Short mmCIF file of C-alpha atoms and ligand atoms in Angstrom, two decimals:
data_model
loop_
_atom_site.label_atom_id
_atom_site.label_comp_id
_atom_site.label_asym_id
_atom_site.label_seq_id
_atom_site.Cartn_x
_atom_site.Cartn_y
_atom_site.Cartn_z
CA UNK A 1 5.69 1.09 -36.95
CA UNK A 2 9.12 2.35 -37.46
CA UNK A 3 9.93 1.77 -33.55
CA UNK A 4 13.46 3.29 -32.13
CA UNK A 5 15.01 -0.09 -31.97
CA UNK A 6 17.60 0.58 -29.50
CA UNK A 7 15.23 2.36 -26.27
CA UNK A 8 16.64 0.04 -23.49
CA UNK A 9 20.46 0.89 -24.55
CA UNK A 10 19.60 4.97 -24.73
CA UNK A 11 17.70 4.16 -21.19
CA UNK A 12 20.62 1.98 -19.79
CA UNK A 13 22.77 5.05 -21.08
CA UNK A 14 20.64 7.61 -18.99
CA UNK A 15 19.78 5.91 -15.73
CA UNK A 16 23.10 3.42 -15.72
CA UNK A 17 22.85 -0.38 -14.74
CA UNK A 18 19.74 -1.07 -12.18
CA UNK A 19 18.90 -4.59 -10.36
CA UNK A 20 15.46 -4.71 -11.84
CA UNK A 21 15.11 -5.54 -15.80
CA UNK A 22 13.79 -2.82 -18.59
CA UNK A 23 10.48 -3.45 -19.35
CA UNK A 24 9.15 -1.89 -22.53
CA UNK A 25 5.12 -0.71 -23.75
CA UNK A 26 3.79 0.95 -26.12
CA UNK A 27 0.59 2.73 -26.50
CA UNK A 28 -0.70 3.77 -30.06
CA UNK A 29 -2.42 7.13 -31.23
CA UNK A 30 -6.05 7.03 -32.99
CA UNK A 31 -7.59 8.34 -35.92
CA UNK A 32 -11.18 8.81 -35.74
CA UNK A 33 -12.98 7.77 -39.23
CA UNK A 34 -16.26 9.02 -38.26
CA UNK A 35 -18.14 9.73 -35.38
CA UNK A 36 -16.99 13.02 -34.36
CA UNK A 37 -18.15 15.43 -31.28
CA UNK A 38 -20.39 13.12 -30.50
CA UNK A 39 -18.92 10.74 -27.93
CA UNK A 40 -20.04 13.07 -25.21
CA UNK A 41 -23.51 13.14 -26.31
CA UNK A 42 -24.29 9.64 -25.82
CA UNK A 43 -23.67 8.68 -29.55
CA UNK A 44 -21.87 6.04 -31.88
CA UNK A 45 -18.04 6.55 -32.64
CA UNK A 46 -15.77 4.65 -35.00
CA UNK A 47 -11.78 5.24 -34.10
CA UNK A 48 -8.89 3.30 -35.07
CA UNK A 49 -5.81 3.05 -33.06
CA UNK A 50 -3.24 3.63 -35.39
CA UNK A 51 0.44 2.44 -35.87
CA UNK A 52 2.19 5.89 -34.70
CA UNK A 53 2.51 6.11 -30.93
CA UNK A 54 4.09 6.42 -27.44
CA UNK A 55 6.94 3.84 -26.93
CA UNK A 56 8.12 3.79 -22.44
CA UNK A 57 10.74 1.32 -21.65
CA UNK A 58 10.79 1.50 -17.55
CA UNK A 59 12.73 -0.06 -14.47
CA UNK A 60 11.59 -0.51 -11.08
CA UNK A 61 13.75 1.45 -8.45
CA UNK A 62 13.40 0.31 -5.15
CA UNK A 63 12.38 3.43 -3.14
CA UNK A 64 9.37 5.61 -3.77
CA UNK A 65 10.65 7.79 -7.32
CA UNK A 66 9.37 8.29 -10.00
CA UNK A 67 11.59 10.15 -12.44
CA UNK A 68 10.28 10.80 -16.21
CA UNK A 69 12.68 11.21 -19.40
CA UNK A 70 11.43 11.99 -23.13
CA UNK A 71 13.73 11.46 -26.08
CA UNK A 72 12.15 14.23 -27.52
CA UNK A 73 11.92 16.93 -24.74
CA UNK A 74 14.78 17.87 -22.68
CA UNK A 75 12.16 18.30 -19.39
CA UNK A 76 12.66 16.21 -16.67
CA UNK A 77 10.17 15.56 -14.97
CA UNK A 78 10.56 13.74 -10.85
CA UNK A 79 7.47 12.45 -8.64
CA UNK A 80 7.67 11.34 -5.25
CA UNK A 81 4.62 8.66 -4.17
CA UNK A 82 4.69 9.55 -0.53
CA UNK A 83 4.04 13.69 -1.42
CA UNK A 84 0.80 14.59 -2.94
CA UNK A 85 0.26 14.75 -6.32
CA UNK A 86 -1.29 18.00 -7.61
CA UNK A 87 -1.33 19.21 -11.30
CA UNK A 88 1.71 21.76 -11.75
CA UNK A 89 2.31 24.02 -14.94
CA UNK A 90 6.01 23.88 -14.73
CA UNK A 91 5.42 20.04 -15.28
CA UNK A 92 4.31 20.15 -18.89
CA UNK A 93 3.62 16.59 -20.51
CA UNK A 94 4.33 15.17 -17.23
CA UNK A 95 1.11 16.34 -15.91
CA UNK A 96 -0.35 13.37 -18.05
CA UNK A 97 1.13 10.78 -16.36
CA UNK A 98 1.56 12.37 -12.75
CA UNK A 99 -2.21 12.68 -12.78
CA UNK A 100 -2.79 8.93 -13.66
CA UNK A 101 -0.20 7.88 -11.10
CA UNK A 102 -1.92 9.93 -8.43
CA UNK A 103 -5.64 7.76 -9.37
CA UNK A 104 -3.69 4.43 -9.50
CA UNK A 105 -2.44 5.44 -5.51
CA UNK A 106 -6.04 6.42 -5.17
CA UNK A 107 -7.21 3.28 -6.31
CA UNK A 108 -4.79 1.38 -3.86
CA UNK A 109 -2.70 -0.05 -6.64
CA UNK A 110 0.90 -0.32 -4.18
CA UNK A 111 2.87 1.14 -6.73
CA UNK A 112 6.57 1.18 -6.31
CA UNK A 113 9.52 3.80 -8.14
CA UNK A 114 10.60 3.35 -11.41
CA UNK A 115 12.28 5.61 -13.94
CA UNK A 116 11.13 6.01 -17.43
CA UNK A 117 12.02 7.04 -21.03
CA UNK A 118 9.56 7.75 -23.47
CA UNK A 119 10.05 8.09 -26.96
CA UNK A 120 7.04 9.15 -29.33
CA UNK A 121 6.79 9.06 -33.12
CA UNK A 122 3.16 10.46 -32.62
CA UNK A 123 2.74 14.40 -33.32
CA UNK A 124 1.94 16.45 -30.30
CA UNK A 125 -1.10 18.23 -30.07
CA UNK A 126 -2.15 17.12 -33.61
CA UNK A 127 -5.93 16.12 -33.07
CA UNK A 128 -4.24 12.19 -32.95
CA UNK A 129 -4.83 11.65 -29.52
CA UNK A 130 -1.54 12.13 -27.59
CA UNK A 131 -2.15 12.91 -24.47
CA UNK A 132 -4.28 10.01 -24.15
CA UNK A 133 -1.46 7.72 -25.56
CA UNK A 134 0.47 9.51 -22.57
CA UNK A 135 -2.31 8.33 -19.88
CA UNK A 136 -2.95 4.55 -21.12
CA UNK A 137 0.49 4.10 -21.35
CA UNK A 138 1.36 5.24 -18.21
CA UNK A 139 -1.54 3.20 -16.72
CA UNK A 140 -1.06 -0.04 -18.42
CA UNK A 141 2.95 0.00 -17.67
CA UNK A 142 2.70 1.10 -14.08
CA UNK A 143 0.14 -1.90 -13.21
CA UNK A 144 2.27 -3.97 -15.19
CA UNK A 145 5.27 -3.15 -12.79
CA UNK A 146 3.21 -3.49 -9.78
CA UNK A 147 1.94 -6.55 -10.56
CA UNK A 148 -1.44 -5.45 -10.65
CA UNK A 149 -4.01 -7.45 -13.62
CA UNK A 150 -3.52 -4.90 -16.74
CA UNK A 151 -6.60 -7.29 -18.88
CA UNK A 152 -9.50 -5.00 -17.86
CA UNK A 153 -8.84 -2.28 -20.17
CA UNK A 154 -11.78 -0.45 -20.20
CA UNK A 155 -11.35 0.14 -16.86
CA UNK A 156 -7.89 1.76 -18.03
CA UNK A 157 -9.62 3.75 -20.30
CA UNK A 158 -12.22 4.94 -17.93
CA UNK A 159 -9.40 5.82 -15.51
CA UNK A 160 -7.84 8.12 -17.95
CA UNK A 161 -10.78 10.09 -18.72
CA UNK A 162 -11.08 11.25 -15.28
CA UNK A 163 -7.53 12.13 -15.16
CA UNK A 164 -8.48 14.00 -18.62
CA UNK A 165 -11.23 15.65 -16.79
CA UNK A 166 -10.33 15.89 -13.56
CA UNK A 167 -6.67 16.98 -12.99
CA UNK A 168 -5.77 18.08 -17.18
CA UNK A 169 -9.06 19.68 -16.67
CA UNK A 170 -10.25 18.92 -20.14
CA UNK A 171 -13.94 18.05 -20.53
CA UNK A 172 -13.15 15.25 -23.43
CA UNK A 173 -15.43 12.34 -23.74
CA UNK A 174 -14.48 9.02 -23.53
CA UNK A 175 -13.85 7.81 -27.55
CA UNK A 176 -9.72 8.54 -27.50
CA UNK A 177 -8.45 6.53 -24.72
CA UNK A 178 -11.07 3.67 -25.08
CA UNK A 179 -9.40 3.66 -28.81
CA UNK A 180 -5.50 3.89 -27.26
CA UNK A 181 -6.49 0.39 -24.78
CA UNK A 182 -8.80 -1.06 -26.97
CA UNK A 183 -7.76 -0.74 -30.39
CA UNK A 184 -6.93 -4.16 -32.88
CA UNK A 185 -5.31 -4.55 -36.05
CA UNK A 186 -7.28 -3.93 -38.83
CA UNK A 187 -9.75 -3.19 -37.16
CA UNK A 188 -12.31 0.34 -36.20
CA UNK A 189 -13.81 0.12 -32.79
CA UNK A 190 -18.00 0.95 -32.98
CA UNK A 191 -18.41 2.47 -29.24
CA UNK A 192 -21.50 3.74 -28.51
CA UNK A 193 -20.50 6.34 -25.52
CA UNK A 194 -23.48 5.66 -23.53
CA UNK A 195 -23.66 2.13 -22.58
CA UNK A 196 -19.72 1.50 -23.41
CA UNK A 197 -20.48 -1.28 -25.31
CA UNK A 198 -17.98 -1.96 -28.52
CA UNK A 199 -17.41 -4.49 -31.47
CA UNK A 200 -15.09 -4.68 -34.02
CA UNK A 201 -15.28 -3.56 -37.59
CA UNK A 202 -13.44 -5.20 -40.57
CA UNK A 203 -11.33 -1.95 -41.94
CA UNK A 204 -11.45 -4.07 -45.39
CA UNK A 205 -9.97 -1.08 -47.53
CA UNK A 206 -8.35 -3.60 -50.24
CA UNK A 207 -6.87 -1.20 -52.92
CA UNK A 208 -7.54 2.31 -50.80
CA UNK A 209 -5.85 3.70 -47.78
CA UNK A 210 -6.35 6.10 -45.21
CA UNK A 211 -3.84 8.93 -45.41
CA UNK A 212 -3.38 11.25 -41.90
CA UNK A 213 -2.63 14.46 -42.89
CA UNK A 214 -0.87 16.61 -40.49
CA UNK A 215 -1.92 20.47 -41.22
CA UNK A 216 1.29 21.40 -39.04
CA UNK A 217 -1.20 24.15 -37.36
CA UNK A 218 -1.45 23.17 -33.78
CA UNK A 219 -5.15 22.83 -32.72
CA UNK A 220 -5.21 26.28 -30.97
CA UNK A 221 -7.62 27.08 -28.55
CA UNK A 222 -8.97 23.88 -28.70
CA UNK A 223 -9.60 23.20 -25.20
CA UNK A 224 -11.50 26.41 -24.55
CA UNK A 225 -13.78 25.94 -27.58
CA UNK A 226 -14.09 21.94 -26.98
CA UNK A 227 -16.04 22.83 -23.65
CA UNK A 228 -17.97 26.01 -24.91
CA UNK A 229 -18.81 23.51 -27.44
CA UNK A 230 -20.13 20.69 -24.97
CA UNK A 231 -22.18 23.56 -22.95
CA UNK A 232 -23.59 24.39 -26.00
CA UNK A 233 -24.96 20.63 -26.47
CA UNK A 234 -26.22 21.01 -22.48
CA UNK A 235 -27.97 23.92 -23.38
CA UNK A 236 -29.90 22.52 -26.13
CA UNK A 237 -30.42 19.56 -23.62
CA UNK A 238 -32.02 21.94 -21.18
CA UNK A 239 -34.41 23.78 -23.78
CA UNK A 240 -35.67 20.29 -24.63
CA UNK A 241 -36.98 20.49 -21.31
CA UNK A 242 -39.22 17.10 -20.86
CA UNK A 243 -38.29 15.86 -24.83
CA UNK A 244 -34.78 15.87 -24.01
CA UNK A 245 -33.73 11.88 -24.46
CA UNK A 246 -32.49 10.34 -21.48
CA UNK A 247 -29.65 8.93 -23.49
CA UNK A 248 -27.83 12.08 -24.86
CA UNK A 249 -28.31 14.40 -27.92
CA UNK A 250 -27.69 12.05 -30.45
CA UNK A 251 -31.21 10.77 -29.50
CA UNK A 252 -33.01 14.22 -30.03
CA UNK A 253 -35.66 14.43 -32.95
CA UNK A 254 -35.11 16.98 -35.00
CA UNK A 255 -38.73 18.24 -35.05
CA UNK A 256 -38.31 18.54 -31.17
CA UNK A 257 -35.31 20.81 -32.18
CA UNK A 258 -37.20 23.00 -34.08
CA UNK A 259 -39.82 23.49 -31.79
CA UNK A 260 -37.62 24.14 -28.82
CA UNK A 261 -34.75 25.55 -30.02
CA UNK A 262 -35.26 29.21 -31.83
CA UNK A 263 -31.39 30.33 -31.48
CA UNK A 264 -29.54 29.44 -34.75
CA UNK A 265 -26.48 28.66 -33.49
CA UNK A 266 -27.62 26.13 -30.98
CA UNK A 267 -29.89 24.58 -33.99
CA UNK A 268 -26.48 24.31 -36.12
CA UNK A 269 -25.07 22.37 -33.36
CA UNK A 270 -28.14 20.18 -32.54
CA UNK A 271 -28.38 19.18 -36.43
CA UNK A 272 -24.03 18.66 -36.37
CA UNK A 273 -24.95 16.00 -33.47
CA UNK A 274 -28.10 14.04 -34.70
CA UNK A 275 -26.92 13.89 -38.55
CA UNK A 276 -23.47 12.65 -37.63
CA UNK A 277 -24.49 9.64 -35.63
CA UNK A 278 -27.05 8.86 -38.83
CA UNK A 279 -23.65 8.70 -40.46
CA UNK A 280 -21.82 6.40 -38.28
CA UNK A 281 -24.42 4.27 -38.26
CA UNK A 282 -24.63 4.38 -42.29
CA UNK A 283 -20.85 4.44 -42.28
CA UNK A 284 -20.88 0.76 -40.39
CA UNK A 285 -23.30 -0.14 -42.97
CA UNK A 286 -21.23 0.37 -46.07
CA UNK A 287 -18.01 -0.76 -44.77
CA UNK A 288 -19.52 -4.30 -43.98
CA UNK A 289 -20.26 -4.30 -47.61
CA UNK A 290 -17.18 -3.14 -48.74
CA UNK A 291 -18.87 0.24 -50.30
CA UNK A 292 -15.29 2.45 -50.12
CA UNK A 293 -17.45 4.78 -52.58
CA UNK A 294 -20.35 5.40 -50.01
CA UNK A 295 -17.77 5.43 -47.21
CA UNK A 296 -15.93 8.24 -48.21
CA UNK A 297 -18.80 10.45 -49.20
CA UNK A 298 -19.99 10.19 -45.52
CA UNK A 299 -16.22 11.14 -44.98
CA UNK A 300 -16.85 13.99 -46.64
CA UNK A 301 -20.42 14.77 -45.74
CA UNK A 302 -18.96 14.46 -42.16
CA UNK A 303 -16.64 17.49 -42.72
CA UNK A 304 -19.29 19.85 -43.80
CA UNK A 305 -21.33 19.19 -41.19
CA UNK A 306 -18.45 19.81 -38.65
CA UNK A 307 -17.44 23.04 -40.76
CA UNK A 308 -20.79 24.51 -41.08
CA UNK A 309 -22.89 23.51 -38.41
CA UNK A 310 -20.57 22.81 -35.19
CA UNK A 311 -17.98 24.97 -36.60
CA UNK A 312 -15.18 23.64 -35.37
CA UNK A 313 -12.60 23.01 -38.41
CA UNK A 314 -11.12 26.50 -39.41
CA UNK A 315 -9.09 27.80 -42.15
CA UNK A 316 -6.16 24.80 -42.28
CA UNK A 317 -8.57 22.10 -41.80
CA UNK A 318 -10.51 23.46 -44.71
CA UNK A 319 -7.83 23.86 -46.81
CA UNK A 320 -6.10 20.43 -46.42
CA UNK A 321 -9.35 18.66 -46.70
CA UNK A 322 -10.59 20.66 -49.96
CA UNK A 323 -7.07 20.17 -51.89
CA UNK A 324 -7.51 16.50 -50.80
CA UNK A 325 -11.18 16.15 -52.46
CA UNK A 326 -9.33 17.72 -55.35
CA UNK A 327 -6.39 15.73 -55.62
CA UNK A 328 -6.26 12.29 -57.78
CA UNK A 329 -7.44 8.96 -56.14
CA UNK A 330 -9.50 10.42 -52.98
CA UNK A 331 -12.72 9.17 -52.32
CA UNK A 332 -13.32 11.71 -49.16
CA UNK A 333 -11.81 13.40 -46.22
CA UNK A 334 -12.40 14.71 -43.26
CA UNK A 335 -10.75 16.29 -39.79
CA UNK A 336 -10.13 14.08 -37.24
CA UNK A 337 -10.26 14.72 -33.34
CA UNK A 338 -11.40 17.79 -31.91
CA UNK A 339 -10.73 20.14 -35.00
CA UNK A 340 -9.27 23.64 -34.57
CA UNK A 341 -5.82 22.54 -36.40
CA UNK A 342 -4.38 19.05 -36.15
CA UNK A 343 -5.45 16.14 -38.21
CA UNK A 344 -7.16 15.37 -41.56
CA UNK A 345 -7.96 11.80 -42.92
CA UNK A 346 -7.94 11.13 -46.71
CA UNK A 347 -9.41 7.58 -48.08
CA UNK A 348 -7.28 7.02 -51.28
CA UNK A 349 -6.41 4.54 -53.80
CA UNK A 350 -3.20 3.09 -52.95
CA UNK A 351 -1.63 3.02 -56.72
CA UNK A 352 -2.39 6.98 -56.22
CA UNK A 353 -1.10 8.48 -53.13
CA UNK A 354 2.37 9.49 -54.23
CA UNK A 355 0.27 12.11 -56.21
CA UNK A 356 -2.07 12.86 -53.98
CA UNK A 357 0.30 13.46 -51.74
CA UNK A 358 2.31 15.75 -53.76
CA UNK A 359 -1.16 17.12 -55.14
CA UNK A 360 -2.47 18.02 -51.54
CA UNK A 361 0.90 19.35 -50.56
CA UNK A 362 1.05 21.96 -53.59
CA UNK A 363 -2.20 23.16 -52.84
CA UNK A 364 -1.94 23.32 -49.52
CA UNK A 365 1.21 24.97 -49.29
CA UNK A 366 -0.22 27.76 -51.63
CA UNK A 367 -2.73 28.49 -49.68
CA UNK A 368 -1.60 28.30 -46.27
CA UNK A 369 1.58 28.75 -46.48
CA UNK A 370 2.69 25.66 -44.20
CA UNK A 371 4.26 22.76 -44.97
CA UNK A 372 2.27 19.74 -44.56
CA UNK A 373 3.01 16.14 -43.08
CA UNK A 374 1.37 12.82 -44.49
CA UNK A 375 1.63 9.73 -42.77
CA UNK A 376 1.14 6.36 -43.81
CA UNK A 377 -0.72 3.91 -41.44
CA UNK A 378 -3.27 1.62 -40.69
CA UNK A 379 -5.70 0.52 -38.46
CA UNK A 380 -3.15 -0.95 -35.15
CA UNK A 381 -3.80 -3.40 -31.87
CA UNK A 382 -3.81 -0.56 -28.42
CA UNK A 383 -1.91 -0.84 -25.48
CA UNK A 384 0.44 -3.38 -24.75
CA UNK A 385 3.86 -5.12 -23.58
CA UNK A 386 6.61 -4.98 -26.25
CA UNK A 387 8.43 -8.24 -25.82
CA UNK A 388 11.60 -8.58 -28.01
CA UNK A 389 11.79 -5.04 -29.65
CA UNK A 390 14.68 -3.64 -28.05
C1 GLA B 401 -11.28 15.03 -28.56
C2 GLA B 401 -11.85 14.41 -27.30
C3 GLA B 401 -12.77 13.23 -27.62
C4 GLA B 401 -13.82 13.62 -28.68
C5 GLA B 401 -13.14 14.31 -29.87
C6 GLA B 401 -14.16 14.86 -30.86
O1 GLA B 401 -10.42 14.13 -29.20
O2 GLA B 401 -10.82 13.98 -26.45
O3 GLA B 401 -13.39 12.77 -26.43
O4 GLA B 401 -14.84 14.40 -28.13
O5 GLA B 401 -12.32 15.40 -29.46
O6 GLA B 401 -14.87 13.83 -31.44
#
């Protein structure tokens, strides 16, 4: 990734000389392939961390302070350990990592001050996972400073989602910041949400890549409609009554649907959440066999479903992934992340993308009006230390 390489002199320049050394780490966005609105449902999910991200280079103080700096964000943001920690508007993008520092004092980690300075070259609030970036980061680098073991990172992960959940207040599942810790070069991540188990799948694309495309429409409303859209999923759980599976929706037969279920809407979502974990599990199929042809139709197929039946892709969405089925060299696309705005993924020949890029753009732009972003990246190891980068 095209890292700032000078953080520690632009954090030197801000704080001034300290006793205690810089320490820098860096926690990566994800792109989901496939698997979407289904981690909290009990089903299979297949992200990548990916090469953009969160970049923190810190310093131990030696009283109880926390102050907060972004490079991109003139917001300040201060935390004292020994007042309580309570989420606070004013505090923007700092609520992500005051809320994780409040569970690690929870959790008796003996954390000490430090100041901080971010730097990001991950879109905000573009379906690429963020604010999860934010929470791992924070995690991993704070229990580095303490001292405190930073190996068991699903425990990270798990940490953050009830930060998410509890003090954001967003009802996400658990697939983006087990992809921020977890993710590996090359590599997808097959988590099945239930049991939390995960292996790693070869992302063998040889002569294709995965282009991000950034709609530039901010996922509006997203967190509103991501929860109506989980008590939908409860409510088909409930009218399942005693053939409701035990292990989320993603388990429901569809017969039992029918029978259950007469409201339309509630059907559309039901069929959304069983056919999409048919095509994650297909999706790991073809991928071990190197079938980019089959892969990107479930791409595709996956986009439909998410436009039609859960209905939760919109106008931009639409319109970046339709130019992109259009344009030369793509073998399917889809949104990525919680829809509403943000993120599209392309699967294109590599010789190719300077067109489709400009192809997708031009048709884009027409119909939208809004300039587009594309970025090029690849599948990327999560959280760590960055020894040696500046
Ligand atoms: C958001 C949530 C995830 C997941 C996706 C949709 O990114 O944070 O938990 O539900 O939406 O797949």
């Amino acid at each position: 990734m095209s890292m700032r390489p000078f953080l520690a002199e632009e954090f030197v320049h801000l704080y001034g000389p300290g006793d205690h050394k810089v320490r820098s780490f860096f926690a990566p966005g994800r792109a989901n392939l496939i698997g979407e609105h289904i981690d909290y449902n009990g089903g299979l999910v297949m992200p990548a961390a990916v090469t953009l991200g969160i970049r923190a280079a810190c310093r131990l103080r030696s009283d109880h302070l926390i102050r907060l700096h972004s490079s991109e964000d003139l917001l300040a943001v201060e935390i004292d350990l020994d007042r309580p920690i309570e989420p606070d508007p004013v505090r923007g993008w700092g609520n992500y990592p005051a809320g994780v520092l409040r569970e690690l004092l929870l959790q008796g980690v003996d954390l000490m001050g430090a100041d901080v300075l971010f730097t990001t070259t991950l879109p905000q609030g573009a379906g690429l996972s963020s604010s999860a970036a934010m929470e791992v980061l924070t995690a991993f680098s704070f229990l580095a400073l303490a001292e405190a073991p930073t190996s068991d990172l699903r425990a990270i992960a798990l940490l953050c989602q009830k930060v998410e959940n509890q003090f954001v207040g967003v009802n996400c599942g658990i697939m983006d910041q087990f992809a921020v810790a977890l993710g590996k070069e090359d590599c997808a991540l097959l988590l099945d949400c239930k049991s939390q188990d995960y292996h790693y799948v070869r992302v063998a694309l040889n002569a294709h890549a995965l282009v991000i495309m950034n709609t530039s429409s901010p996922r509006r409303l997203a967190d509103s409609k991501y929860n109506k859209r989980r008590a939908e999923c409860d409510a088909v759980l409930r009218l399942l009554g005693t053939d409701a599976p035990r292990n989320g929706l993603v388990h429901a037969a569809w017969r039992d649907v029918l029978s259950h279920v007469s409201d339309p809407v509630l059907r559309r979502r039901a069929r959304h959440v069983i056919s999409e974990q048919e095509r994650v599990e297909q999706a790991s199929r073809v991928l071990a066999a190197g079938d980019l042809p089959a892969f990107g139709r479930l791409l595709t197929e996956s986009h439909a479903s998410l436009r039609d039946d859960y209905e939760v892709t919109g106008l931009h969405l639409d319109a970046i992934v339709g130019a992109a089925l259009q344009a030369p060299g793509c073998l399917g696309a889809r949104m990525t992340g919680a829809g509403f705005g943000g993120c599209a993924i392309a699967l294109v020949e590599q010789a190719q993308i300077p067109d489709f890029t400009a192809s997708v753009r031009s048709a884009y732009l027409a119909a939208t009006g809004l300039e587009p972003a594309f970025y090029a990246t690849h599948a990327a190891d999560g959280v760590h230390e960055t020894i040696g980068e500046g």
